[in-house]
Coordinates of C-alpha atoms in Angstrom, one line a residue:
Chain A
M1 CA 14.3 -11.5 -19.2
S2 CA 14.1 -14.3 -21.8
E3 CA 11.9 -17.3 -21.4
D4 CA 14.9 -19.6 -21.6
N5 CA 16.1 -18.3 -18.3
Y6 CA 13.0 -19.6 -16.5
I7 CA 13.5 -23.0 -18.2
T8 CA 17.0 -23.0 -16.8
F9 CA 15.7 -22.1 -13.3
D10 CA 13.3 -25.0 -13.5
K11 CA 15.9 -27.4 -14.7
Y12 CA 18.3 -26.2 -12.0
L13 CA 15.8 -26.8 -9.2
N14 CA 15.1 -30.2 -10.6
N15 CA 18.8 -31.1 -10.8
E16 CA 18.6 -31.5 -14.5
L17 CA 21.4 -29.2 -15.7
S18 CA 24.5 -30.8 -17.3
D19 CA 27.9 -29.9 -15.8
L20 CA 28.6 -27.4 -18.5
E21 CA 25.2 -25.8 -18.1
L22 CA 25.6 -25.7 -14.3
T23 CA 28.9 -23.9 -14.6
S24 CA 27.6 -21.2 -16.8
F25 CA 24.4 -20.9 -14.6
K26 CA 26.6 -20.3 -11.6
E27 CA 28.7 -17.8 -13.5
Q28 CA 25.7 -15.8 -14.5
L29 CA 24.3 -15.8 -10.9
K30 CA 27.5 -14.1 -9.9
S31 CA 27.8 -11.6 -12.7
D32 CA 24.2 -10.7 -13.5
I33 CA 22.3 -9.1 -10.6
D34 CA 19.0 -9.1 -12.4
F35 CA 19.3 -12.8 -13.2
K36 CA 20.2 -13.5 -9.6
Q37 CA 17.2 -11.5 -8.3
E38 CA 14.8 -13.3 -10.6
F39 CA 16.2 -16.6 -9.6
E40 CA 15.7 -15.9 -5.9
I41 CA 12.1 -14.9 -6.5
Y42 CA 11.5 -17.9 -8.7
K43 CA 13.0 -20.2 -6.1
A44 CA 11.0 -18.6 -3.2
L45 CA 7.8 -18.8 -5.3
E46 CA 8.3 -22.5 -6.0
A47 CA 8.9 -23.3 -2.3
S48 CA 6.0 -21.2 -1.1
L49 CA 3.4 -22.4 -3.6
S50 CA 4.3 -26.0 -3.5
S51 CA 4.2 -26.0 0.3
K52 CA 0.9 -24.2 0.2
F53 CA -0.8 -26.5 -2.3
E54 CA 0.7 -29.7 -1.0
N55 CA -0.6 -29.0 2.5
E56 CA -4.0 -27.8 1.7
E57 CA -5.8 -30.8 3.3
E58 CA -3.5 -30.7 6.3
E59 CA -4.2 -27.0 6.8
K60 CA -7.9 -27.6 6.7
A61 CA -7.7 -30.4 9.3
L62 CA -5.6 -28.1 11.5
K63 CA -8.1 -25.3 11.2
T64 CA -10.9 -27.7 12.2
T65 CA -8.9 -28.7 15.4
L66 CA -8.2 -25.0 16.2
S67 CA -11.8 -23.9 15.8
K68 CA -13.0 -26.7 18.0
L69 CA -10.4 -25.8 20.7
G70 CA -11.2 -22.1 20.3
S71 CA -14.9 -22.5 20.9
K72 CA -14.2 -24.9 23.8
Y73 CA -11.7 -22.7 25.6
L74 CA -12.5 -19.1 24.6
K75 CA -16.2 -18.6 24.4
P76 CA -18.1 -19.4 27.5
E77 CA -20.4 -16.5 27.0
N78 CA -21.3 -17.5 23.4
T79 CA -24.4 -19.5 24.1
I80 CA -25.9 -16.8 26.1
K81 CA -25.3 -14.2 23.5
K82 CA -26.8 -16.3 20.7
K83 CA -30.0 -16.9 22.7
G84 CA -30.3 -13.2 23.3
K85 CA -30.2 -12.5 19.6
L86 CA -32.7 -15.1 18.8
I87 CA -35.4 -13.5 20.9
S88 CA -34.8 -10.1 19.3
L89 CA -35.6 -11.6 15.9
F90 CA -39.2 -12.3 16.9
S91 CA -41.7 -9.6 16.5
N92 CA -43.7 -8.7 19.6
K93 CA -46.7 -10.7 18.6
Q94 CA -44.7 -13.8 17.6
F95 CA -42.7 -13.4 20.9
M96 CA -45.9 -13.5 22.9
V97 CA -47.1 -16.6 21.1
A98 CA -43.7 -18.3 21.6
A99 CA -43.7 -17.2 25.2
S100 CA -47.1 -18.6 25.9
I101 CA -46.2 -21.9 24.3
A102 CA -43.0 -22.1 26.4
L103 CA -45.1 -21.4 29.4
L104 CA -47.5 -24.2 28.5
I105 CA -44.7 -26.6 28.0
G106 CA -43.3 -25.5 31.3
F107 CA -46.6 -26.2 33.0
F108 CA -46.8 -29.5 31.3
I109 CA -43.4 -30.6 32.5
F110 CA -44.0 -29.4 36.1
N111 CA -47.4 -31.0 36.3
N112 CA -46.0 -34.2 35.2
G113 CA -43.6 -34.3 38.1
E114 CA -40.1 -35.6 37.6
P115 CA -38.0 -34.4 34.7
V116 CA -37.0 -37.1 32.2
Y117 CA -33.8 -38.1 30.6
S118 CA -34.9 -37.3 27.0
D119 CA -35.4 -33.6 28.0
F120 CA -31.7 -33.3 28.6
S121 CA -30.1 -35.8 26.4
S122 CA -29.0 -33.8 23.4
H123 CA -25.4 -34.8 22.8
N124 CA -22.7 -32.8 21.2
S125 CA -21.9 -34.4 17.9
L126 CA -18.8 -36.6 17.8
E127 CA -16.0 -34.9 15.8
L128 CA -12.8 -36.9 15.7
V129 CA -12.0 -36.4 12.0
V130 CA -9.1 -34.2 12.8
R131 CA -7.0 -37.1 14.1
S132 CA -4.7 -38.6 11.6
D133 CA -4.9 -42.3 12.4
N134 CA -7.6 -44.9 11.9
S135 CA -9.5 -42.6 9.7
E136 CA -12.0 -45.1 8.3
T137 CA -13.0 -46.3 11.8
I138 CA -13.2 -42.7 12.9
I139 CA -15.5 -41.8 10.1
K140 CA -17.7 -44.8 10.7
A141 CA -17.9 -44.1 14.4
Q142 CA -18.8 -40.5 13.8
E143 CA -21.5 -41.1 11.3
A144 CA -23.1 -43.8 13.4
F145 CA -23.0 -41.7 16.6
N146 CA -24.2 -38.5 14.9
S147 CA -27.1 -40.4 13.4
K148 CA -27.9 -42.0 16.7
N149 CA -27.0 -45.4 15.7
Y150 CA -25.4 -46.2 19.0
E151 CA -24.7 -49.8 18.6
V152 CA -22.5 -49.4 15.5
A153 CA -20.9 -46.3 17.1
L154 CA -20.0 -48.3 20.2
E155 CA -18.4 -51.1 18.1
Q156 CA -16.3 -48.6 16.2
L157 CA -15.4 -46.6 19.3
T158 CA -14.3 -49.8 21.0
V159 CA -11.9 -50.5 18.1
L160 CA -10.6 -47.0 18.4
S161 CA -10.1 -47.2 22.2
E162 CA -7.9 -50.2 21.8
T163 CA -5.4 -48.2 19.8
N164 CA -5.9 -45.0 21.8
K165 CA -5.7 -46.2 25.3
N166 CA -6.9 -43.7 27.9
D167 CA -8.2 -41.3 25.4
A168 CA -10.9 -39.5 27.5
E169 CA -12.9 -38.2 24.5
I170 CA -13.3 -41.7 23.0
E171 CA -14.1 -43.1 26.4
L172 CA -16.7 -40.4 27.0
Y173 CA -18.5 -41.1 23.8
K174 CA -18.3 -44.9 24.5
G175 CA -20.0 -44.1 27.8
I176 CA -22.7 -42.1 26.1
C177 CA -23.4 -45.0 23.7
F178 CA -23.7 -47.4 26.7
L179 CA -26.1 -44.9 28.4
E180 CA -28.2 -44.7 25.3
L181 CA -28.3 -48.5 25.1
N182 CA -29.3 -48.7 28.8
N183 CA -26.1 -50.5 29.8
Y184 CA -25.9 -48.5 33.0
V185 CA -23.1 -50.4 34.7
E186 CA -20.6 -49.9 31.9
A187 CA -21.7 -46.3 31.3
D188 CA -21.3 -45.3 35.0
Q189 CA -17.9 -47.0 35.2
I190 CA -16.7 -44.9 32.3
F191 CA -18.1 -41.6 33.6
D192 CA -16.7 -42.2 37.1
A193 CA -13.3 -42.9 35.7
I194 CA -13.2 -39.8 33.5
S195 CA -14.7 -37.5 36.2
S196 CA -12.1 -38.5 38.7
G197 CA -9.3 -38.1 36.1
K198 CA -7.5 -35.0 34.8
S199 CA -8.7 -34.6 31.2
T200 CA -10.6 -31.7 29.9
F201 CA -13.8 -33.9 30.0
V202 CA -14.0 -34.1 33.8
H203 CA -17.2 -32.0 34.1
T204 CA -18.8 -33.4 31.0
A205 CA -18.4 -36.8 32.5
S206 CA -20.0 -35.7 35.7
W207 CA -22.9 -34.3 33.7
Y208 CA -23.4 -37.6 32.0
K209 CA -23.1 -39.4 35.2
A210 CA -26.0 -37.3 36.4
L211 CA -28.0 -38.0 33.3
S212 CA -27.4 -41.7 33.8
M213 CA -28.8 -41.4 37.3
L214 CA -31.7 -39.5 35.9
K215 CA -32.4 -42.1 33.4
Q216 CA -32.3 -44.8 36.1
E217 CA -34.6 -42.5 38.1
Q218 CA -32.2 -42.3 41.0
F219 CA -33.1 -38.6 41.6
E220 CA -31.2 -38.1 44.9
A221 CA -28.0 -39.5 43.4
C222 CA -28.6 -37.3 40.3
K223 CA -28.9 -34.2 42.5
Y224 CA -25.7 -35.1 44.3
V225 CA -23.7 -35.4 41.1
L226 CA -25.1 -32.2 39.7
Q227 CA -23.9 -30.3 42.7
T228 CA -20.4 -31.3 42.0
I229 CA -20.4 -29.4 38.6
P230 CA -18.7 -26.0 39.2
E231 CA -19.9 -22.7 37.8
S232 CA -16.9 -22.6 35.4
A233 CA -18.0 -25.7 33.6
D234 CA -19.8 -25.6 30.2
E235 CA -22.4 -27.9 31.7
Y236 CA -23.2 -25.6 34.7
K237 CA -26.3 -24.0 33.2
Q238 CA -27.9 -27.3 32.2
A239 CA -27.0 -28.7 35.6
K240 CA -28.7 -25.8 37.3
K241 CA -31.8 -26.1 35.2
L242 CA -32.1 -29.8 35.9
L243 CA -31.5 -29.3 39.6
K244 CA -34.3 -26.9 39.8
K245 CA -36.7 -29.5 38.4
L246 CA -35.6 -32.2 40.7
Chain B
M1 CA 22.9 -22.4 10.8
I2 CA 22.0 -25.0 13.4
Q3 CA 19.6 -23.6 16.0
K4 CA 18.9 -25.1 19.3
P5 CA 15.2 -25.4 19.8
H6 CA 13.6 -24.1 22.9
E7 CA 11.6 -26.7 25.0
D8 CA 8.5 -24.9 23.9
H9 CA 9.2 -26.0 20.3
I10 CA 6.8 -28.9 21.2
Y11 CA 4.0 -26.4 20.3
I12 CA 5.4 -26.0 16.8
E13 CA 5.6 -29.7 16.4
A14 CA 2.0 -30.1 17.7
L15 CA 0.9 -27.7 14.9
L16 CA 2.7 -29.8 12.3
K17 CA 1.2 -33.0 13.7
N18 CA -2.2 -31.6 14.4
D19 CA -2.0 -32.9 17.9
S20 CA -5.1 -31.6 19.6
R21 CA -3.9 -32.7 23.0
V22 CA -0.9 -30.5 23.0
L23 CA -2.6 -27.7 21.0
S24 CA -5.3 -27.5 23.7
K25 CA -2.5 -26.4 26.1
I26 CA -1.9 -23.4 23.9
Y27 CA -5.5 -22.4 24.4
E28 CA -5.5 -23.3 28.1
K29 CA -2.3 -21.6 29.0
F30 CA -1.6 -18.8 26.7
S31 CA -4.8 -17.6 25.1
H32 CA -6.7 -16.0 27.9
K33 CA -4.5 -12.9 28.1
I34 CA -4.8 -12.5 24.3
V35 CA -8.5 -12.5 24.7
S36 CA -8.3 -9.9 27.4
Y37 CA -6.0 -7.8 25.3
V38 CA -8.4 -7.9 22.3
R39 CA -11.4 -7.2 24.5
N40 CA -9.7 -4.3 26.2
N41 CA -9.0 -2.8 22.8
N42 CA -12.2 -2.6 20.9
G43 CA -12.6 -6.3 20.1
N44 CA -14.6 -9.3 21.4
S45 CA -13.8 -12.9 22.0
D46 CA -14.7 -13.9 18.5
D47 CA -12.1 -11.5 17.2
A48 CA -9.6 -12.9 19.6
Q49 CA -10.4 -16.5 18.5
D50 CA -9.8 -15.5 14.9
I51 CA -6.5 -13.7 15.7
I52 CA -5.3 -16.7 17.6
Q53 CA -6.2 -19.1 14.9
E54 CA -4.7 -17.1 12.1
T55 CA -1.5 -16.7 14.0
L56 CA -1.2 -20.4 14.7
V57 CA -1.9 -21.3 11.0
T58 CA 0.8 -18.9 10.0
I59 CA 3.3 -20.5 12.3
Y60 CA 2.3 -23.9 11.0
H61 CA 3.1 -22.8 7.4
Q62 CA 6.4 -21.3 8.4
A63 CA 7.3 -24.5 10.2
K64 CA 6.2 -26.6 7.2
E65 CA 8.0 -24.6 4.5
K66 CA 11.0 -23.2 6.3
N67 CA 11.5 -25.7 9.1
F68 CA 11.0 -22.8 11.6
V69 CA 12.7 -23.5 14.9
L70 CA 11.4 -21.8 18.0
T71 CA 14.4 -20.6 20.1
C72 CA 12.6 -18.6 22.7
P73 CA 9.6 -19.2 25.0
F74 CA 6.4 -19.6 23.1
D75 CA 4.3 -17.4 25.4
A76 CA 5.9 -14.1 24.7
Y77 CA 6.5 -14.9 21.0
F78 CA 2.8 -15.9 20.5
Y79 CA 1.4 -13.0 22.5
L80 CA 3.4 -10.4 20.6
L81 CA 2.4 -11.9 17.3
C82 CA -1.3 -11.9 18.2
K83 CA -1.1 -8.4 19.6
R84 CA 0.4 -7.0 16.5
R85 CA -2.0 -8.8 14.3
W86 CA -4.9 -7.3 16.3
L87 CA -3.4 -3.8 15.9
N88 CA -3.2 -4.3 12.2
E89 CA -6.7 -5.6 12.1
L90 CA -7.9 -2.4 13.9
K91 CA -6.1 -0.3 11.4
K92 CA -7.7 -2.1 8.6
R93 CA -11.2 -1.6 10.1
G94 CA -10.4 2.1 10.2
N95 CA -11.2 2.2 13.8
K96 CA -10.8 5.9 14.7
R97 CA -11.3 5.9 18.4
V98 CA -8.7 3.3 19.2
T99 CA -7.5 3.5 22.7
I100 CA -4.6 1.2 22.8
L101 CA -3.9 0.0 26.3
D102 CA -0.3 -1.0 26.0
D103 CA 0.9 -3.4 28.6
T104 CA 4.5 -3.5 29.5
T105 CA 5.6 -6.9 28.4
S106 CA 9.4 -7.0 28.4
I107 CA 10.7 -8.7 25.4
T108 CA 14.2 -9.8 24.5
E109 CA 15.9 -9.1 21.2
E110 CA 15.8 -12.7 20.3
Q111 CA 12.0 -12.9 20.8
E112 CA 11.6 -9.7 18.7
Q113 CA 13.6 -11.3 16.0
Q114 CA 11.6 -14.4 15.9
V115 CA 8.4 -12.4 15.8
E116 CA 9.7 -10.4 12.8
E117 CA 10.8 -13.5 11.0
T118 CA 7.2 -14.9 11.2
E119 CA 5.7 -11.6 10.1
I120 CA 8.0 -11.3 7.1
F121 CA 7.3 -14.9 6.2
E122 CA 3.5 -14.2 6.3
K123 CA 3.8 -11.0 4.2
Q124 CA 5.8 -12.8 1.6
S125 CA 3.3 -15.7 1.4
Q126 CA 0.5 -13.2 1.1
L127 CA 2.2 -11.3 -1.7
F128 CA 2.9 -14.6 -3.6
E129 CA -0.7 -15.7 -3.2
S130 CA -2.2 -12.4 -4.3
K131 CA 0.1 -12.3 -7.4
F132 CA -0.7 -15.9 -8.1
K133 CA -4.4 -14.9 -8.3
E134 CA -3.5 -12.3 -10.9
L135 CA -2.3 -15.0 -13.3
G136 CA -4.7 -16.3 -16.1
A137 CA -6.9 -19.2 -15.2
K138 CA -4.9 -21.6 -17.4
C139 CA -1.6 -20.8 -15.6
Q140 CA -3.3 -21.0 -12.2
E141 CA -4.7 -24.4 -13.0
L142 CA -1.4 -25.7 -14.4
L143 CA 0.7 -24.5 -11.5
K144 CA -1.8 -25.8 -8.9
T145 CA -1.8 -29.2 -10.4
T146 CA 2.0 -29.2 -10.7
F147 CA 2.5 -28.4 -7.1
K148 CA -0.1 -30.8 -5.9
I149 CA 1.0 -33.7 -8.0
K150 CA 4.8 -33.8 -8.0
S151 CA 5.3 -35.8 -11.2
M152 CA 5.2 -33.7 -14.4
E153 CA 4.4 -36.8 -16.4
K154 CA 1.1 -37.2 -14.5
V155 CA 0.4 -33.5 -14.7
A156 CA 0.7 -33.7 -18.5
E157 CA -1.6 -36.7 -18.5
I158 CA -4.3 -35.1 -16.4
L159 CA -4.2 -31.9 -18.4
G160 CA -4.1 -33.9 -21.7
V161 CA -0.9 -32.3 -23.0
T162 CA 2.5 -33.7 -23.8
Y163 CA 5.2 -33.8 -21.1
G164 CA 7.4 -31.3 -23.0
Y165 CA 4.6 -28.8 -23.4
A166 CA 3.6 -29.1 -19.7
R167 CA 7.2 -28.4 -18.6
K168 CA 7.5 -25.4 -20.9
K169 CA 4.2 -24.0 -19.9
K170 CA 5.1 -24.4 -16.2
S171 CA 8.3 -22.4 -16.6
Q172 CA 6.4 -19.8 -18.6
C173 CA 3.8 -19.4 -16.0
M174 CA 6.3 -19.3 -13.2
G175 CA 8.2 -16.7 -15.2
K176 CA 5.2 -14.5 -15.5
L177 CA 4.6 -14.8 -11.8
T178 CA 8.2 -13.9 -11.0
Q179 CA 7.7 -10.8 -13.0
L180 CA 4.5 -9.9 -11.2
V181 CA 6.2 -10.2 -7.9
K182 CA 9.3 -8.4 -8.9
N183 CA 7.4 -5.4 -10.2
S184 CA 5.1 -5.0 -7.2
N185 CA 5.5 -2.4 -4.5
E186 CA 5.1 -4.9 -1.8
F187 CA 8.1 -6.8 -2.9
H188 CA 10.3 -3.7 -2.7
Q189 CA 9.1 -3.0 0.8
L190 CA 9.8 -6.6 1.8
K191 CA 13.3 -6.4 0.3
A192 CA 14.1 -3.6 2.7
Y193 CA 14.2 -6.0 5.6

């Protein structure tokens, strides 16, 4: 097929054909099967590729959301599996050394009595980028939180929570900032509100409430909260570990 | 044809809007039986997660490009799509001792039709993409820029060529691509539908 035909296709799709050209184009579509087939393919290609390239960023953002949700909802056994693999990487000798170090650390902790907040306070990083609104604030909040700059993170999260009322995830991370900054009253208020709510962060909030109790050295209250975390929760293993030490 | 959307069309909209709140419902409500299906058929939960994600991304593209309207319940539609995707994956892996445990999900003609529509959409997109990659580097770059930046004036500026040349080149490259698609076996298989 001649090159001119493709130029005609392109012009047609851009509404650039003159009346005369348009009439003859339509005529040819009717009479020339090959011409018609190529035009159909050309049109479909144009639609498919332009949609694909136009939405590349959006697709990436969607994938981020989906992977996050996937690991949250579908892989409870994942952490266990990974730990299993890690051990098998050690050779026997290395394993013995590692094990004895672990034993020593264990002794150290037990001999020192009560467990401490910092043993348990590794937070999941904040990942809100997938949301479409307020992107600059989100990025700032995230960067600050993930680099443990809790004061700045709290400021940004507070801005965010004003436009996203009742967003449990934002609230939760605000709570963590308060906890890190030793503002226990505010922190506990937030954790209590979330853990008595209906979001997907109910048990995470309970876990943090327990950590707050631990940090305030209210060990009985801490134990009590830990016992409310069910076996199905992601935090159950950690909760059990902490309970043992209390 | 104007189609009346099913109430579950909210899930399609959530994909378009990247609404993680509504999307989490898909994982909460519909995904566990897909995980069980994959795990009962020579897969693990990582496989299931991939299958689910790929399926959702395909539906997203179909909605974006073709304004796909869901006219049946999402549950059965989604489950069947994932299931067939997993069976294809097993075939690709050349798994010889596949023991497919088929469950008896009753499915209406309409659901079947929507599933097929999505599958054909995906096959076509994959064909276009693979043929696109067969083009020369220059054509690929020109087309990619053209489709990302809608104005041909700007495209010409970015690529440092005249407007007229950019237009001509674009139709040439698209022409080449049209030929590649037209002469492929896959295209003739798709046409049979």
